[in-house]
């Protein structure tokens, strides 16, 4: 296994925000693998300025910079980290199991729908007024129900579980949805107590 950042001049940089649930997937994985990274807080993700996003054309966090290599998208960043530093893939980041990949898609969809609602409200839109936002709300609710019915996917300490904790604690933080999903809650409780998960929680002072 390659030693993290040995012989490298610069540590990797992760452009993120402390509350970003997408970037937290990468932070939990990095902490689980004891890999150092320089965290760069981009500030307000609603801003329309590629410079603050390390020139990510999508103007979203996270973006990883490793020397000359730039990587966009949280799951691609996790794949990059594991391919470089954890070829055994102990947290199953590279899993090709279809149920797990579907769960990843559903979690990303729920997280994206929640972000749309949060950023719409942050930029002055009354989300109750437009039917488009009803669909985002329904996406979160249907997605959570699907995940509750597939909660057995989160029984082990794997990347899928880290992803779930990121999704869940962000929903707790923003309080837009009631969270009556006992199976998911049980999985989150088991994982959120691990030190490498706890340190990036948006629910505790960091
Ligand atoms: N698919 C992207 C989603 C990233 C994302 O939506 N990040 C949010 C913050 S948690 C963001 O930067 N949003 C800015 C925007 O949508 O304008 C990923 O997995 O990295």
Tab-separated table of C-alpha atoms and ligand atoms in Angstrom:
chain	number	residue	atom	x	y	z
A	1	UNK	CA	0.000	0.000	0.000
A	2	UNK	CA	1.239	3.458	-0.841
A	3	UNK	CA	1.989	5.550	2.238
A	4	UNK	CA	-0.319	8.542	2.482
A	5	UNK	CA	1.496	11.607	1.184
A	6	UNK	CA	4.971	10.174	1.791
A	7	UNK	CA	7.488	11.926	-0.470
A	8	UNK	CA	4.806	14.286	-1.666
A	9	UNK	CA	5.398	18.013	-1.273
A	10	UNK	CA	1.814	19.039	-0.776
A	11	UNK	CA	-0.987	17.290	1.106
A	12	UNK	CA	-4.146	16.648	-0.858
A	13	UNK	CA	-6.658	19.467	-0.638
A	14	UNK	CA	-10.374	18.903	-0.228
A	15	UNK	CA	-12.561	21.880	-1.088
A	16	UNK	CA	-15.597	21.456	1.109
A	17	UNK	CA	-17.863	23.083	3.662
A	18	UNK	CA	-18.138	21.832	7.252
A	19	UNK	CA	-21.842	21.073	6.737
A	20	UNK	CA	-21.595	19.456	3.299
A	21	UNK	CA	-22.935	15.903	3.498
A	22	UNK	CA	-21.353	15.053	0.124
A	23	UNK	CA	-17.883	16.179	1.239
A	24	UNK	CA	-18.362	14.349	4.544
A	25	UNK	CA	-18.345	11.016	2.723
A	26	UNK	CA	-14.754	11.799	1.729
A	27	UNK	CA	-13.830	13.119	5.165
A	28	UNK	CA	-15.076	9.973	6.930
A	29	UNK	CA	-13.211	7.754	4.484
A	30	UNK	CA	-9.996	9.788	4.840
A	31	UNK	CA	-10.277	9.662	8.633
A	32	UNK	CA	-11.026	5.925	8.581
A	33	UNK	CA	-7.875	5.376	6.527
A	34	UNK	CA	-5.845	7.900	8.609
A	35	UNK	CA	-4.997	9.936	5.537
A	36	UNK	CA	-4.226	13.597	6.083
A	37	UNK	CA	-5.868	16.205	3.913
A	38	UNK	CA	-5.963	19.986	3.891
A	39	UNK	CA	-9.566	21.107	4.211
A	40	UNK	CA	-10.480	24.303	2.373
A	41	UNK	CA	-13.831	25.795	3.342
A	42	UNK	CA	-15.367	27.394	0.225
A	43	UNK	CA	-17.984	29.355	2.190
A	44	UNK	CA	-21.443	29.770	0.702
A	45	UNK	CA	-22.117	26.979	-1.814
A	46	UNK	CA	-24.991	29.002	-3.282
A	47	UNK	CA	-22.410	31.455	-4.683
A	48	UNK	CA	-22.100	31.576	-8.449
A	49	UNK	CA	-18.339	31.878	-8.710
A	50	UNK	CA	-16.167	28.994	-9.972
A	51	UNK	CA	-13.065	30.425	-8.280
A	52	UNK	CA	-14.255	29.538	-4.800
A	53	UNK	CA	-14.959	25.973	-5.981
A	54	UNK	CA	-11.373	25.365	-7.164
A	55	UNK	CA	-12.695	25.958	-10.688
A	56	UNK	CA	-15.037	22.976	-10.529
A	57	UNK	CA	-17.295	23.821	-13.507
A	58	UNK	CA	-20.308	22.486	-11.598
A	59	UNK	CA	-19.639	24.972	-8.760
A	60	UNK	CA	-20.253	22.360	-6.084
A	61	UNK	CA	-18.285	20.812	-3.246
A	62	UNK	CA	-16.406	18.568	-2.843
A	63	UNK	CA	-13.419	18.846	-5.172
A	64	UNK	CA	-10.153	17.042	-4.446
A	65	UNK	CA	-6.802	18.354	-5.596
A	66	UNK	CA	-3.865	15.982	-5.415
A	67	UNK	CA	-0.879	17.650	-7.029
A	68	UNK	CA	-1.730	17.948	-10.697
A	69	UNK	CA	-4.782	15.719	-10.381
A	70	UNK	CA	-8.205	17.253	-9.816
A	71	UNK	CA	-11.190	15.030	-8.988
A	72	UNK	CA	-14.851	16.122	-8.940
A	73	UNK	CA	-17.820	14.314	-7.360
A	74	UNK	CA	-17.792	12.771	-3.884
A	75	UNK	CA	-17.998	9.129	-4.951
A	76	UNK	CA	-15.314	9.544	-7.616
A	77	UNK	CA	-13.117	11.215	-4.997
A	78	UNK	CA	-13.661	8.235	-2.680
A	79	UNK	CA	-12.762	5.860	-5.522
A	80	UNK	CA	-9.621	7.877	-6.233
A	81	UNK	CA	-8.568	7.761	-2.558
A	82	UNK	CA	-9.124	4.023	-2.279
A	83	UNK	CA	-7.375	3.185	-5.542
A	84	UNK	CA	-4.371	5.191	-4.432
A	85	UNK	CA	-4.168	4.372	-0.723
A	86	UNK	CA	-6.303	1.327	0.107
A	87	UNK	CA	-6.076	-1.274	-2.647
A	88	UNK	CA	-7.684	-3.854	-0.328
A	89	UNK	CA	-10.739	-1.582	-0.299
A	90	UNK	CA	-11.600	-2.481	3.277
A	91	UNK	CA	-14.731	-0.292	3.313
A	92	UNK	CA	-16.106	-1.591	-0.013
A	93	UNK	CA	-15.989	1.748	-1.785
A	94	UNK	CA	-15.539	-0.060	-5.101
A	95	UNK	CA	-18.396	-2.515	-4.506
A	96	UNK	CA	-20.158	-3.501	-7.712
A	97	UNK	CA	-23.088	-5.106	-5.905
A	98	UNK	CA	-26.202	-3.819	-7.662
A	99	UNK	CA	-28.305	-3.343	-4.517
A	100	UNK	CA	-25.474	-1.359	-2.980
A	101	UNK	CA	-25.101	0.749	-6.122
A	102	UNK	CA	-28.848	1.378	-6.134
A	103	UNK	CA	-28.634	2.447	-2.485
A	104	UNK	CA	-25.808	4.826	-3.408
A	105	UNK	CA	-27.949	6.281	-6.208
A	106	UNK	CA	-30.956	6.671	-3.898
A	107	UNK	CA	-28.881	8.300	-1.139
A	108	UNK	CA	-27.290	10.707	-3.608
A	109	UNK	CA	-30.751	11.517	-5.005
A	110	UNK	CA	-32.175	12.214	-1.546
A	111	UNK	CA	-29.185	14.385	-0.642
A	112	UNK	CA	-29.459	16.326	-3.903
A	113	UNK	CA	-33.205	16.909	-3.465
A	114	UNK	CA	-32.634	18.186	0.083
A	115	UNK	CA	-29.873	20.538	-1.170
A	116	UNK	CA	-32.239	21.903	-3.844
A	117	UNK	CA	-34.792	22.745	-1.152
A	118	UNK	CA	-32.198	24.289	1.177
A	119	UNK	CA	-30.514	26.377	-1.518
A	120	UNK	CA	-33.852	27.509	-2.974
A	121	UNK	CA	-34.866	28.792	0.457
A	122	UNK	CA	-31.420	30.312	1.059
A	123	UNK	CA	-31.670	32.262	-2.182
A	124	UNK	CA	-35.116	33.637	-1.401
A	125	UNK	CA	-37.505	31.200	-3.110
A	126	UNK	CA	-40.742	30.303	-1.334
A	127	UNK	CA	-40.622	26.554	-1.998
A	128	UNK	CA	-44.261	26.110	-0.871
A	129	UNK	CA	-45.376	28.147	-3.886
A	130	UNK	CA	-44.014	25.949	-6.684
A	131	UNK	CA	-44.968	22.358	-7.506
A	132	UNK	CA	-41.419	21.631	-8.651
A	133	UNK	CA	-40.367	21.635	-5.000
A	134	UNK	CA	-43.160	19.208	-4.070
A	135	UNK	CA	-41.338	16.675	-6.186
A	136	UNK	CA	-38.050	17.285	-4.348
A	137	UNK	CA	-39.873	16.728	-1.040
A	138	UNK	CA	-41.461	13.561	-2.393
A	139	UNK	CA	-38.060	12.367	-3.603
A	140	UNK	CA	-36.653	12.687	-0.092
A	141	UNK	CA	-39.619	10.839	1.449
A	142	UNK	CA	-39.763	8.058	-1.145
A	143	UNK	CA	-35.998	7.701	-1.072
A	144	UNK	CA	-35.930	7.378	2.716
A	145	UNK	CA	-38.723	4.775	2.589
A	146	UNK	CA	-36.780	2.773	-0.020
A	147	UNK	CA	-33.665	2.944	2.153
A	148	UNK	CA	-35.628	1.856	5.245
A	149	UNK	CA	-36.801	-1.195	3.299
A	150	UNK	CA	-33.196	-1.965	2.320
A	151	UNK	CA	-31.608	-1.180	5.689
A	152	UNK	CA	-29.847	-4.560	5.775
A	153	UNK	CA	-27.377	-3.007	3.296
A	154	UNK	CA	-26.046	-0.853	6.140
A	155	UNK	CA	-25.365	-3.562	8.711
A	156	UNK	CA	-21.594	-3.659	8.225
A	157	UNK	CA	-19.123	-0.827	8.624
A	158	UNK	CA	-18.764	0.023	4.965
A	159	UNK	CA	-18.822	3.108	2.750
A	160	UNK	CA	-22.585	2.609	2.232
A	161	UNK	CA	-23.045	3.091	5.975
A	162	UNK	CA	-20.813	6.179	6.015
A	163	UNK	CA	-22.928	7.574	3.198
A	164	UNK	CA	-26.097	6.924	5.210
A	165	UNK	CA	-24.710	8.739	8.276
A	166	UNK	CA	-23.868	11.770	6.102
A	167	UNK	CA	-27.370	11.834	4.648
A	168	UNK	CA	-29.095	11.278	7.982
A	169	UNK	CA	-27.214	13.763	10.156
A	170	UNK	CA	-27.643	16.459	7.497
A	171	UNK	CA	-31.411	15.857	7.569
A	172	UNK	CA	-31.286	16.093	11.373
A	173	UNK	CA	-29.328	19.361	11.104
A	174	UNK	CA	-31.743	21.089	8.716
A	175	UNK	CA	-34.949	19.652	10.286
A	176	UNK	CA	-37.053	19.843	7.143
A	177	UNK	CA	-38.281	16.257	7.436
A	178	UNK	CA	-39.593	13.992	10.208
A	179	UNK	CA	-37.289	10.993	10.497
A	180	UNK	CA	-39.431	8.011	11.463
A	181	UNK	CA	-37.261	5.286	9.983
A	182	UNK	CA	-36.288	2.968	12.862
A	183	UNK	CA	-34.051	0.598	10.865
A	184	UNK	CA	-32.053	3.458	9.395
A	185	UNK	CA	-31.852	5.157	12.759
A	186	UNK	CA	-30.424	1.973	14.299
A	187	UNK	CA	-27.751	1.735	11.597
A	188	UNK	CA	-26.833	5.391	12.000
A	189	UNK	CA	-26.591	5.056	15.792
A	190	UNK	CA	-24.161	2.154	15.434
A	191	UNK	CA	-21.896	4.047	13.043
A	192	UNK	CA	-22.073	7.572	14.371
A	193	UNK	CA	-20.266	6.587	17.553
A	194	UNK	CA	-17.089	5.561	15.742
A	195	UNK	CA	-14.357	8.135	16.286
A	196	UNK	CA	-13.554	8.563	12.607
A	197	UNK	CA	-17.254	9.194	11.915
A	198	UNK	CA	-17.894	11.423	14.905
A	199	UNK	CA	-15.101	13.914	14.195
A	200	UNK	CA	-16.772	15.310	11.063
A	201	UNK	CA	-20.330	15.366	12.418
A	202	UNK	CA	-22.150	18.639	11.673
A	203	UNK	CA	-24.181	18.057	14.841
A	204	UNK	CA	-21.304	18.609	17.240
A	205	UNK	CA	-18.969	21.589	17.623
A	206	UNK	CA	-15.807	20.920	15.690
B	1	LIG	N1	-22.998	14.971	-7.107
B	1	LIG	C1	-22.193	15.874	-6.325
B	1	LIG	C2	-23.110	16.741	-5.475
B	1	LIG	C3	-22.371	17.813	-4.708
B	1	LIG	C4	-23.316	18.855	-4.117
B	1	LIG	O1	-24.495	18.960	-4.485
B	1	LIG	N2	-22.781	19.640	-3.193
B	1	LIG	C5	-23.545	20.753	-2.638
B	1	LIG	C6	-23.159	21.019	-1.190
B	1	LIG	S1	-23.493	19.655	-0.108
B	1	LIG	C7	-23.210	21.993	-3.412
B	1	LIG	O2	-22.053	22.362	-3.496
B	1	LIG	N3	-24.221	22.643	-3.999
B	1	LIG	C8	-24.054	23.879	-4.689
B	1	LIG	C9	-25.144	24.085	-5.697
B	1	LIG	O3	-25.911	23.143	-5.962
B	1	LIG	O4	-25.240	25.195	-6.198
B	1	LIG	C10	-21.207	15.057	-5.485
B	1	LIG	O5	-21.476	13.898	-5.210
B	1	LIG	O6	-20.138	15.584	-5.144
